[in-house]
Amino acid sequence: MNLVPSPEKWQSMLEVSRRAPALEVARTPREVIWTKNKSRLYRYFPTRPVETRPAAVRPPLLLTYALINRPYVMDLYPGRSMIEYLVNRGFEVYLLDWTDWGPEDRGVGFDHLVYDYLRPAARRVMRHAGSEDFHLLGYCMGGTINLLYAALHPGPEIRSLILMTTPVDFTDYGLFSLWLSDENFALDKMVQTMGNIPPEIIDFGNKMLKPVANFISPPLSLYERIEDSSFVRHFIALNQWVNDGIPFPGEAFRQWIQDFLRDNRLARGELVLRGNRVDLGRITCPLLTVVGNQDHIVPPKQTRPVIDLVGSRKKEYCPVKSGHIGLITGPAGPKEVYPLLENWLVENGPAD
Amino acid sequence: MAKNNPAHDLLDAWSSLLESTVSSDTYAKAMGKYLEGCLALQEIVSQGSSKIMENAPIPSREDLTRLAGQIVALETKIDLIEERLEELARGLDQLIDLVRRTED
């Protein structure tokens, strides 16, 4: 590490901090095809001419993201965008963006997300694409929501399920089990007082898992590599995304901490949404699970058990050398993960 | 980052120290107490401002939240009606197809 003070480097650091990076991210063209409350369902367009090969008959791909931060991490910037990669290869890509939740949404829980948002969005995607089925991909908690959906709506309409860094089994959830225990964390009081949970609190909690790596190392790395323009570009885009959080709906937060983390109801098969038990064994579609083996936010041990819990005959577990977000934003993204998704979609698409 | 570097070693040592601090029961309890204190304060402020707004001749945050909630509920109802209409239209299309095939 070279931290020798240099006036030129400091000048560059100041310029970077002043630069407005807003135009850099989420550049793949898209249109809104449905809205619900503040949520938006987008359909993406390729950024260059694509072969019409099997695109027209491929089942569309519906993406969902977590309730933490925004989904444009899947479309970070040209060349480092999972969405751009897939649409440019002829896939029909849709994204359900939860967007911002307001104070009036404090009562939104996972039951609402599954039945009132994801279910109608999936129907819209199929109708828009003229398809009777679709692939469903969820990143982080988006994958957990998709699992709930797939277990509660089993059937042929889900062509395949793709989980990326998705937490499922909270038998061991590391430091959070100490911080968020009944004894140390006033969950009900927090939700009652705050309504929705501000993104800064969630972000702080995640960063405190590795305080030096998250608070100190990034500016030092930037200083060290300030003359590397591609590194700086990546840093700015990622930094913008990290600091662009959304409020977590109060009821969903309460369910997440109490039902998923503390009681581990999803993995135990005890989670009930609108009177229906979420039985992951009812999921029979092909399942691809991609994890970052250096992920400290959702460690592989929280994802791996899904393989034994679902009823699918075809299921693949793919560990990739990366962290939680580096899986799609780091070098492993374009080199390894995007092609992995492409191959999976082709393999599980209709016969050409 | 290169190994055997004093700056790197210092960061590593600092990182280990901080990680062991935040992993302690003392830290978790202190954060819990801090959160409870913040929530109590926020509750007092919210209740106070709600009382003031109740008597002011302008809509309060609660009023706007309630109104927004009603709009969202209305949108959900429209969604359901739209879905039903689409199901009916699909059913009608299938019926027309069936009639045409029978006539042929």
CSV table of C-alpha atoms in Angstrom, one decimal:
chain,number,residue,atom,x,y,z
A,1,MET,CA,0.0,0.0,0.0
A,2,ASN,CA,1.5,3.3,-1.0
A,3,LEU,CA,0.0,6.1,1.1
A,4,VAL,CA,2.9,8.6,0.6
A,5,PRO,CA,1.3,12.1,0.6
A,6,SER,CA,1.3,13.6,-2.9
A,7,PRO,CA,-0.2,17.0,-3.8
A,8,GLU,CA,-1.2,15.6,-7.3
A,9,LYS,CA,-3.1,12.7,-5.7
A,10,TRP,CA,-4.9,15.0,-3.2
A,11,GLN,CA,-5.9,17.2,-6.1
A,12,SER,CA,-7.3,14.2,-7.9
A,13,MET,CA,-9.1,13.0,-4.8
A,14,LEU,CA,-10.8,16.5,-4.5
A,15,GLU,CA,-11.8,16.4,-8.2
A,16,VAL,CA,-13.4,12.9,-7.7
A,17,SER,CA,-15.3,14.0,-4.7
A,18,ARG,CA,-16.7,17.0,-6.6
A,19,ARG,CA,-17.6,15.1,-9.8
A,20,ALA,CA,-21.3,14.3,-10.2
A,21,PRO,CA,-21.5,10.7,-11.2
A,22,ALA,CA,-25.2,10.4,-11.6
A,23,LEU,CA,-25.2,9.8,-15.4
A,24,GLU,CA,-22.7,7.0,-15.1
A,25,VAL,CA,-25.1,4.3,-13.7
A,26,ALA,CA,-28.2,2.4,-14.9
A,27,ARG,CA,-27.6,3.2,-18.6
A,28,THR,CA,-29.3,0.3,-20.3
A,29,PRO,CA,-32.4,1.7,-22.1
A,30,ARG,CA,-35.7,0.7,-20.6
A,31,GLU,CA,-39.4,1.4,-20.5
A,32,VAL,CA,-41.9,1.2,-17.8
A,33,ILE,CA,-44.6,-1.4,-18.6
A,34,TRP,CA,-46.5,-1.4,-15.3
A,35,THR,CA,-46.6,0.5,-12.0
A,36,LYS,CA,-48.0,-0.3,-8.6
A,37,ASN,CA,-47.8,2.2,-5.8
A,38,LYS,CA,-44.2,3.6,-6.3
A,39,SER,CA,-42.9,0.3,-7.7
A,40,ARG,CA,-42.0,0.1,-11.4
A,41,LEU,CA,-41.8,-2.9,-13.8
A,42,TYR,CA,-39.2,-2.2,-16.5
A,43,ARG,CA,-38.5,-3.9,-19.7
A,44,TYR,CA,-34.9,-3.5,-21.1
A,45,PHE,CA,-33.7,-2.9,-24.6
A,46,PRO,CA,-30.4,-4.0,-26.1
A,47,THR,CA,-27.7,-1.3,-26.5
A,48,ARG,CA,-26.5,-2.8,-29.9
A,49,PRO,CA,-28.2,-4.9,-32.6
A,50,VAL,CA,-28.7,-8.4,-31.4
A,51,GLU,CA,-29.3,-11.7,-33.3
A,52,THR,CA,-33.0,-12.5,-33.3
A,53,ARG,CA,-32.0,-16.1,-32.9
A,54,PRO,CA,-34.2,-17.7,-30.2
A,55,ALA,CA,-35.0,-14.4,-28.5
A,56,ALA,CA,-38.6,-14.3,-29.5
A,57,VAL,CA,-39.4,-17.6,-28.1
A,58,ARG,CA,-37.2,-17.6,-25.0
A,59,PRO,CA,-39.1,-17.2,-21.8
A,60,PRO,CA,-38.6,-13.7,-20.5
A,61,LEU,CA,-36.4,-13.2,-17.4
A,62,LEU,CA,-37.8,-11.3,-14.4
A,63,LEU,CA,-35.4,-9.8,-12.0
A,64,THR,CA,-36.0,-8.7,-8.4
A,65,TYR,CA,-33.7,-7.1,-5.9
A,66,ALA,CA,-33.5,-6.7,-2.1
A,67,LEU,CA,-35.4,-4.2,0.0
A,68,ILE,CA,-32.0,-2.6,0.7
A,69,ASN,CA,-30.4,-0.3,-1.9
A,70,ARG,CA,-31.5,0.0,-5.4
A,71,PRO,CA,-31.5,-2.6,-8.2
A,72,TYR,CA,-29.3,-0.7,-10.6
A,73,VAL,CA,-26.3,-2.5,-9.2
A,74,MET,CA,-27.4,-5.1,-11.8
A,75,ASP,CA,-27.0,-2.4,-14.4
A,76,LEU,CA,-24.1,-0.5,-12.9
A,77,TYR,CA,-22.5,1.0,-16.0
A,78,PRO,CA,-21.8,-0.2,-19.6
A,79,GLY,CA,-19.4,-3.1,-19.5
A,80,ARG,CA,-20.2,-3.9,-15.9
A,81,SER,CA,-23.9,-4.6,-16.2
A,82,MET,CA,-25.5,-8.0,-15.9
A,83,ILE,CA,-28.7,-6.6,-17.5
A,84,GLU,CA,-26.8,-5.1,-20.5
A,85,TYR,CA,-25.0,-8.3,-21.0
A,86,LEU,CA,-28.2,-10.4,-21.1
A,87,VAL,CA,-30.3,-8.1,-23.3
A,88,ASN,CA,-27.5,-7.8,-25.7
A,89,ARG,CA,-27.5,-11.6,-26.1
A,90,GLY,CA,-31.2,-11.6,-27.1
A,91,PHE,CA,-32.9,-12.3,-23.7
A,92,GLU,CA,-36.1,-10.5,-22.8
A,93,VAL,CA,-35.2,-8.9,-19.5
A,94,TYR,CA,-37.6,-7.3,-17.0
A,95,LEU,CA,-37.0,-5.8,-13.6
A,96,LEU,CA,-39.4,-5.2,-10.8
A,97,ASP,CA,-38.0,-2.2,-9.0
A,98,TRP,CA,-39.6,-1.7,-5.5
A,99,THR,CA,-38.3,2.0,-5.6
A,100,ASP,CA,-39.0,4.1,-2.5
A,101,TRP,CA,-41.4,3.3,0.2
A,102,GLY,CA,-43.2,6.1,1.9
A,103,PRO,CA,-44.6,6.5,5.4
A,104,GLU,CA,-47.9,5.1,4.1
A,105,ASP,CA,-46.2,1.8,3.2
A,106,ARG,CA,-45.1,1.0,6.8
A,107,GLY,CA,-47.5,-1.9,6.9
A,108,VAL,CA,-46.1,-3.5,3.7
A,109,GLY,CA,-44.8,-7.0,4.5
A,110,PHE,CA,-43.5,-10.0,2.6
A,111,ASP,CA,-47.1,-11.1,2.0
A,112,HIS,CA,-47.8,-7.9,0.2
A,113,LEU,CA,-44.6,-8.1,-1.8
A,114,VAL,CA,-45.4,-11.6,-3.0
A,115,TYR,CA,-49.1,-11.5,-3.6
A,116,ASP,CA,-49.7,-7.8,-4.5
A,117,TYR,CA,-46.5,-6.9,-6.3
A,118,LEU,CA,-44.5,-9.9,-7.6
A,119,ARG,CA,-47.6,-11.9,-8.6
A,120,PRO,CA,-49.2,-9.2,-10.8
A,121,ALA,CA,-45.7,-8.2,-12.1
A,122,ALA,CA,-45.1,-11.8,-13.2
A,123,ARG,CA,-48.4,-11.9,-15.0
A,124,ARG,CA,-47.6,-8.6,-16.8
A,125,VAL,CA,-44.2,-9.9,-17.9
A,126,MET,CA,-45.7,-13.1,-19.4
A,127,ARG,CA,-48.4,-11.1,-21.1
A,128,HIS,CA,-46.0,-8.4,-22.4
A,129,ALA,CA,-43.6,-11.0,-23.7
A,130,GLY,CA,-46.3,-13.2,-25.1
A,131,SER,CA,-45.0,-16.2,-23.1
A,132,GLU,CA,-46.6,-18.8,-20.9
A,133,ASP,CA,-43.7,-19.0,-18.5
A,134,PHE,CA,-40.7,-17.0,-17.3
A,135,HIS,CA,-37.3,-17.3,-15.6
A,136,LEU,CA,-37.2,-15.6,-12.2
A,137,LEU,CA,-33.9,-14.2,-10.9
A,138,GLY,CA,-33.5,-12.7,-7.4
A,139,TYR,CA,-30.4,-11.0,-6.0
A,140,CYS,CA,-29.9,-11.2,-2.2
A,141,MET,CA,-33.2,-10.8,-0.4
A,142,GLY,CA,-34.9,-10.5,-3.9
A,143,GLY,CA,-34.1,-14.2,-4.2
A,144,THR,CA,-35.7,-14.9,-0.8
A,145,ILE,CA,-38.9,-13.1,-2.0
A,146,ASN,CA,-38.8,-15.1,-5.2
A,147,LEU,CA,-38.5,-18.3,-3.2
A,148,LEU,CA,-41.6,-17.4,-1.3
A,149,TYR,CA,-43.4,-16.7,-4.6
A,150,ALA,CA,-42.3,-19.9,-6.2
A,151,ALA,CA,-43.3,-22.0,-3.1
A,152,LEU,CA,-46.7,-20.3,-3.0
A,153,HIS,CA,-47.3,-20.4,-6.8
A,154,PRO,CA,-45.7,-23.7,-7.8
A,155,GLY,CA,-46.5,-24.7,-11.4
A,156,PRO,CA,-45.2,-24.7,-14.9
A,157,GLU,CA,-45.1,-20.9,-15.3
A,158,ILE,CA,-41.7,-20.6,-13.6
A,159,ARG,CA,-39.3,-22.0,-16.1
A,160,SER,CA,-36.4,-21.7,-13.7
A,161,LEU,CA,-35.4,-20.0,-10.5
A,162,ILE,CA,-32.0,-18.3,-10.1
A,163,LEU,CA,-30.9,-17.2,-6.7
A,164,MET,CA,-27.9,-15.0,-6.3
A,165,THR,CA,-26.3,-14.5,-2.9
A,166,THR,CA,-29.7,-15.3,-1.4
A,167,PRO,CA,-30.1,-15.9,2.3
A,168,VAL,CA,-32.4,-18.8,3.2
A,169,ASP,CA,-31.2,-20.6,6.4
A,170,PHE,CA,-30.4,-18.4,9.4
A,171,THR,CA,-29.4,-21.2,11.8
A,172,ASP,CA,-26.2,-19.2,12.0
A,173,TYR,CA,-26.3,-15.6,11.0
A,174,GLY,CA,-23.1,-14.5,12.6
A,175,LEU,CA,-22.7,-11.2,14.3
A,176,PHE,CA,-26.2,-10.2,13.5
A,177,SER,CA,-27.5,-12.9,15.9
A,178,LEU,CA,-25.8,-11.1,18.7
A,179,TRP,CA,-26.7,-7.5,17.6
A,180,LEU,CA,-30.3,-8.4,16.7
A,181,SER,CA,-31.1,-10.7,19.6
A,182,ASP,CA,-34.3,-10.1,21.6
A,183,GLU,CA,-32.2,-8.9,24.5
A,184,ASN,CA,-30.1,-6.3,22.5
A,185,PHE,CA,-32.4,-5.0,19.8
A,186,ALA,CA,-35.8,-3.4,20.5
A,187,LEU,CA,-37.4,-4.5,17.2
A,188,ASP,CA,-41.1,-3.8,17.9
A,189,LYS,CA,-40.3,-0.5,19.5
A,190,MET,CA,-38.1,0.5,16.5
A,191,VAL,CA,-40.8,-0.3,13.9
A,192,GLN,CA,-43.5,1.3,16.0
A,193,THR,CA,-41.5,4.5,16.4
A,194,MET,CA,-39.8,4.8,13.1
A,195,GLY,CA,-42.3,3.2,10.7
A,196,ASN,CA,-40.1,2.5,7.8
A,197,ILE,CA,-36.4,1.9,8.7
A,198,PRO,CA,-34.1,4.5,7.3
A,199,PRO,CA,-31.5,3.1,4.8
A,200,GLU,CA,-28.6,4.7,6.8
A,201,ILE,CA,-29.4,2.4,9.8
A,202,ILE,CA,-29.3,-0.7,7.6
A,203,ASP,CA,-26.1,0.5,5.8
A,204,PHE,CA,-24.4,1.2,9.1
A,205,GLY,CA,-25.3,-2.3,10.4
A,206,ASN,CA,-23.9,-4.0,7.3
A,207,LYS,CA,-20.7,-1.9,7.3
A,208,MET,CA,-20.1,-2.6,11.0
A,209,LEU,CA,-19.6,-6.3,10.3
A,210,LYS,CA,-16.2,-5.3,8.9
A,211,PRO,CA,-15.7,-1.7,10.0
A,212,VAL,CA,-12.2,-1.1,8.7
A,213,ALA,CA,-12.8,-2.8,5.4
A,214,ASN,CA,-16.0,-0.8,4.8
A,215,PHE,CA,-15.2,2.6,6.3
A,216,ILE,CA,-11.4,3.0,6.1
A,217,SER,CA,-10.1,0.8,3.2
A,218,PRO,CA,-12.2,2.3,0.4
A,219,PRO,CA,-10.8,5.9,0.6
A,220,LEU,CA,-7.3,4.5,1.1
A,221,SER,CA,-7.7,2.3,-2.0
A,222,LEU,CA,-9.0,5.3,-4.0
A,223,TYR,CA,-6.0,7.4,-2.9
A,224,GLU,CA,-3.6,4.6,-3.8
A,225,ARG,CA,-5.2,4.1,-7.3
A,226,ILE,CA,-6.4,7.6,-8.1
A,227,GLU,CA,-4.5,7.6,-11.3
A,228,ASP,CA,-6.2,4.5,-12.6
A,229,SER,CA,-9.2,5.9,-14.4
A,230,SER,CA,-11.1,2.7,-14.8
A,231,PHE,CA,-10.7,2.0,-11.1
A,232,VAL,CA,-11.9,5.5,-10.2
A,233,ARG,CA,-14.9,5.1,-12.5
A,234,HIS,CA,-15.9,1.9,-10.9
A,235,PHE,CA,-15.3,3.3,-7.4
A,236,ILE,CA,-17.6,6.3,-8.1
A,237,ALA,CA,-20.4,4.2,-9.5
A,238,LEU,CA,-20.2,1.7,-6.7
A,239,ASN,CA,-19.9,4.4,-4.0
A,240,GLN,CA,-23.0,6.1,-5.5
A,241,TRP,CA,-24.9,2.9,-5.3
A,242,VAL,CA,-23.8,2.1,-1.8
A,243,ASN,CA,-25.0,5.5,-0.6
A,244,ASP,CA,-28.3,5.4,-2.5
A,245,GLY,CA,-30.4,3.4,-0.1
A,246,ILE,CA,-34.2,3.0,0.2
A,247,PRO,CA,-36.3,2.9,3.4
A,248,PHE,CA,-37.1,-0.7,4.5
A,249,PRO,CA,-40.9,-1.0,5.0
A,250,GLY,CA,-41.6,-1.3,8.7
A,251,GLU,CA,-43.6,-4.5,8.7
A,252,ALA,CA,-41.3,-6.3,6.2
A,253,PHE,CA,-38.4,-5.3,8.5
A,254,ARG,CA,-40.1,-6.7,11.5
A,255,GLN,CA,-40.9,-10.0,9.7
A,256,TRP,CA,-37.3,-10.2,8.3
A,257,ILE,CA,-35.7,-9.9,11.8
A,258,GLN,CA,-38.3,-11.9,13.7
A,259,ASP,CA,-39.6,-14.5,11.4
A,260,PHE,CA,-36.6,-15.1,9.0
A,261,LEU,CA,-33.5,-14.3,11.2
A,262,ARG,CA,-34.5,-15.0,14.8
A,263,ASP,CA,-37.0,-17.8,14.3
A,264,ASN,CA,-35.6,-19.2,11.0
A,265,ARG,CA,-39.1,-19.9,9.9
A,266,LEU,CA,-38.4,-20.1,6.1
A,267,ALA,CA,-35.8,-22.9,6.4
A,268,ARG,CA,-37.9,-24.7,9.1
A,269,GLY,CA,-41.0,-24.6,6.8
A,270,GLU,CA,-43.0,-22.7,9.4
A,271,LEU,CA,-43.4,-19.4,7.6
A,272,VAL,CA,-47.1,-18.6,6.9
A,273,LEU,CA,-48.2,-15.8,4.5
A,274,ARG,CA,-51.9,-15.0,4.2
A,275,GLY,CA,-52.8,-18.3,5.7
A,276,ASN,CA,-50.5,-20.3,3.4
A,277,ARG,CA,-47.5,-22.2,4.7
A,278,VAL,CA,-44.4,-21.6,2.6
A,279,ASP,CA,-43.1,-25.1,1.8
A,280,LEU,CA,-39.9,-24.9,-0.3
A,281,GLY,CA,-40.4,-28.5,-1.1
A,282,ARG,CA,-43.2,-27.5,-3.4
A,283,ILE,CA,-40.7,-25.8,-5.7
A,284,THR,CA,-39.9,-28.2,-8.6
A,285,CYS,CA,-38.6,-26.0,-11.3
A,286,PRO,CA,-34.8,-26.0,-12.2
A,287,LEU,CA,-32.8,-24.1,-9.6
A,288,LEU,CA,-29.5,-22.3,-10.0
A,289,THR,CA,-27.9,-20.9,-6.9
A,290,VAL,CA,-24.9,-18.6,-7.2
A,291,VAL,CA,-22.9,-17.5,-4.2
A,292,GLY,CA,-19.8,-15.4,-3.5
A,293,ASN,CA,-17.5,-17.6,-1.4
A,294,GLN,CA,-16.0,-14.5,0.3
A,295,ASP,CA,-19.5,-13.0,1.0
A,296,HIS,CA,-19.6,-11.8,4.6
A,297,ILE,CA,-23.1,-10.3,4.3
A,298,VAL,CA,-24.8,-13.5,3.1
A,299,PRO,CA,-22.2,-16.2,3.8
A,300,PRO,CA,-22.7,-19.4,1.7
A,301,LYS,CA,-23.8,-21.3,4.7
A,302,GLN,CA,-27.0,-19.3,4.6
A,303,THR,CA,-27.6,-20.1,1.0
A,304,ARG,CA,-26.3,-23.7,0.6
A,305,PRO,CA,-29.2,-25.4,2.5
A,306,VAL,CA,-31.7,-24.3,-0.2
A,307,ILE,CA,-30.4,-27.1,-2.4
A,308,ASP,CA,-31.8,-29.7,0.1
A,309,LEU,CA,-35.0,-27.8,0.9
A,310,VAL,CA,-36.4,-27.4,-2.6
A,311,GLY,CA,-38.2,-30.3,-4.5
A,312,SER,CA,-36.5,-29.5,-7.8
A,313,ARG,CA,-34.8,-32.4,-9.5
A,314,LYS,CA,-32.4,-30.1,-11.4
A,315,LYS,CA,-30.5,-27.9,-9.0
A,316,GLU,CA,-27.0,-26.4,-9.3
A,317,TYR,CA,-24.9,-24.7,-6.7
A,318,CYS,CA,-22.2,-22.4,-8.0
A,319,PRO,CA,-19.7,-20.7,-5.7
A,320,VAL,CA,-17.7,-17.9,-7.2
A,321,LYS,CA,-14.6,-16.3,-5.8
A,322,SER,CA,-16.1,-12.9,-4.8
A,323,GLY,CA,-17.9,-10.9,-2.2
A,324,HIS,CA,-21.6,-10.1,-1.9
A,325,ILE,CA,-21.8,-7.4,-4.6
A,326,GLY,CA,-18.5,-8.2,-6.4
A,327,LEU,CA,-20.3,-11.2,-7.8
A,328,ILE,CA,-21.8,-9.0,-10.4
A,329,THR,CA,-19.9,-5.7,-10.2
A,330,GLY,CA,-16.4,-7.2,-9.8
A,331,PRO,CA,-14.2,-8.8,-12.4
A,332,ALA,CA,-15.9,-12.1,-11.8
A,333,GLY,CA,-19.2,-10.6,-13.2
A,334,PRO,CA,-18.4,-10.3,-16.9
A,335,LYS,CA,-15.8,-13.1,-16.9
A,336,GLU,CA,-17.7,-15.8,-15.0
A,337,VAL,CA,-21.1,-14.9,-13.7
A,338,TYR,CA,-22.8,-13.3,-16.7
A,339,PRO,CA,-21.8,-16.2,-19.0
A,340,LEU,CA,-22.9,-18.7,-16.3
A,341,LEU,CA,-26.4,-17.0,-16.3
A,342,GLU,CA,-26.5,-17.0,-20.1
A,343,ASN,CA,-25.7,-20.7,-20.3
A,344,TRP,CA,-28.3,-21.5,-17.7
A,345,LEU,CA,-31.0,-19.6,-19.6
A,346,VAL,CA,-30.1,-21.2,-22.9
A,347,GLU,CA,-30.0,-24.7,-21.3
A,348,ASN,CA,-33.3,-24.2,-19.6
A,349,GLY,CA,-35.0,-22.3,-22.5
A,350,PRO,CA,-37.0,-23.9,-25.3
A,351,ALA,CA,-35.2,-26.2,-27.7
A,352,ASP,CA,-34.0,-24.2,-30.7
B,1,MET,CA,-2.6,-4.9,-1.3
B,2,ALA,CA,1.0,-5.9,-0.8
B,3,LYS,CA,1.9,-7.9,2.3
B,4,ASN,CA,4.8,-7.1,4.6
B,5,ASN,CA,4.0,-3.4,4.5
B,6,PRO,CA,3.8,-1.4,7.7
B,7,ALA,CA,0.7,0.5,6.6
B,8,HIS,CA,-1.0,-2.8,5.7
B,9,ASP,CA,0.1,-4.4,9.0
B,10,LEU,CA,-1.3,-1.4,10.9
B,11,LEU,CA,-4.7,-1.6,9.1
B,12,ASP,CA,-4.8,-5.4,9.8
B,13,ALA,CA,-4.2,-4.9,13.5
B,14,TRP,CA,-6.7,-2.1,13.7
B,15,SER,CA,-9.2,-4.2,11.8
B,16,SER,CA,-8.8,-7.2,14.1
B,17,LEU,CA,-9.1,-4.9,17.2
B,18,LEU,CA,-12.3,-3.3,15.9
B,19,GLU,CA,-13.8,-6.6,14.8
B,20,SER,CA,-13.2,-8.1,18.2
B,21,THR,CA,-14.8,-5.0,19.8
B,22,VAL,CA,-18.0,-5.1,17.7
B,23,SER,CA,-18.2,-8.9,18.3
B,24,SER,CA,-18.4,-8.5,22.0
B,25,ASP,CA,-21.5,-8.7,24.1
B,26,THR,CA,-20.6,-5.3,25.7
B,27,TYR,CA,-20.8,-3.6,22.3
B,28,ALA,CA,-24.1,-5.3,21.4
B,29,LYS,CA,-25.6,-4.2,24.7
B,30,ALA,CA,-24.3,-0.7,24.4
B,31,MET,CA,-25.7,-0.3,20.8
B,32,GLY,CA,-29.0,-1.7,22.1
B,33,LYS,CA,-29.1,0.9,24.9
B,34,TYR,CA,-28.2,3.6,22.5
B,35,LEU,CA,-30.9,2.6,20.1
B,36,GLU,CA,-33.5,2.5,22.9
B,37,GLY,CA,-32.4,6.0,23.9
B,38,CYS,CA,-32.7,7.4,20.4
B,39,LEU,CA,-36.2,5.7,19.9
B,40,ALA,CA,-37.4,7.2,23.2
B,41,LEU,CA,-36.2,10.7,22.1
B,42,GLN,CA,-37.8,10.3,18.6
B,43,GLU,CA,-41.1,9.2,20.2
B,44,ILE,CA,-41.2,12.3,22.4
B,45,VAL,CA,-40.4,14.6,19.4
B,46,SER,CA,-43.0,12.8,17.2
B,47,GLN,CA,-45.7,13.0,19.8
B,48,GLY,CA,-44.9,16.7,20.5
B,49,SER,CA,-45.0,17.7,16.8
B,50,SER,CA,-48.2,15.7,16.2
B,51,LYS,CA,-49.9,17.6,19.1
B,52,ILE,CA,-48.8,20.9,17.6
B,53,MET,CA,-50.0,19.9,14.1
B,54,GLU,CA,-53.3,18.7,15.4
B,55,ASN,CA,-54.2,22.3,16.2
B,56,ALA,CA,-52.6,23.9,13.1
B,57,PRO,CA,-54.9,24.7,10.1
B,58,ILE,CA,-52.8,22.5,7.7
B,59,PRO,CA,-52.8,18.7,7.1
B,60,SER,CA,-50.4,16.8,9.3
B,61,ARG,CA,-47.9,14.1,8.2
B,62,GLU,CA,-50.4,11.5,9.5
B,63,ASP,CA,-53.2,13.0,7.4
B,64,LEU,CA,-51.1,12.8,4.3
B,65,THR,CA,-50.0,9.3,5.1
B,66,ARG,CA,-53.6,8.2,5.6
B,67,LEU,CA,-54.6,9.8,2.3
B,68,ALA,CA,-51.6,8.2,0.4
B,69,GLY,CA,-52.6,4.8,2.0
B,70,GLN,CA,-56.1,5.2,0.6
B,71,ILE,CA,-54.8,6.0,-2.9
B,72,VAL,CA,-52.6,2.9,-2.8
B,73,ALA,CA,-55.6,0.8,-1.6
B,74,LEU,CA,-57.7,2.3,-4.5
B,75,GLU,CA,-54.9,1.4,-7.0
B,76,THR,CA,-54.9,-2.2,-5.7
B,77,LYS,CA,-58.7,-2.4,-6.3
B,78,ILE,CA,-58.3,-1.1,-9.8
B,79,ASP,CA,-55.5,-3.7,-10.4
B,80,LEU,CA,-57.8,-6.4,-9.3
B,81,ILE,CA,-60.6,-5.2,-11.6
B,82,GLU,CA,-58.2,-5.0,-14.5
B,83,GLU,CA,-57.0,-8.5,-13.8
B,84,ARG,CA,-60.6,-9.8,-13.7
B,85,LEU,CA,-61.4,-8.0,-16.9
B,86,GLU,CA,-58.4,-9.6,-18.6
B,87,GLU,CA,-59.5,-13.0,-17.4
B,88,LEU,CA,-63.0,-12.4,-18.7
B,89,ALA,CA,-61.5,-11.2,-22.1
B,90,ARG,CA,-59.3,-14.4,-22.3
B,91,GLY,CA,-62.3,-16.5,-21.5
B,92,LEU,CA,-64.4,-14.8,-24.1
B,93,ASP,CA,-61.6,-15.2,-26.7
B,94,GLN,CA,-61.5,-19.0,-25.9
B,95,LEU,CA,-65.3,-19.2,-26.2
B,96,ILE,CA,-65.3,-17.4,-29.6
B,97,ASP,CA,-62.5,-19.8,-30.8
B,98,LEU,CA,-64.6,-22.8,-29.6
B,99,VAL,CA,-67.7,-21.5,-31.4
B,100,ARG,CA,-65.7,-20.9,-34.6
B,101,ARG,CA,-64.2,-24.4,-34.5
B,102,THR,CA,-67.7,-25.9,-33.8
B,103,GLU,CA,-69.2,-24.0,-36.8
B,104,ASP,CA,-66.3,-25.2,-39.0
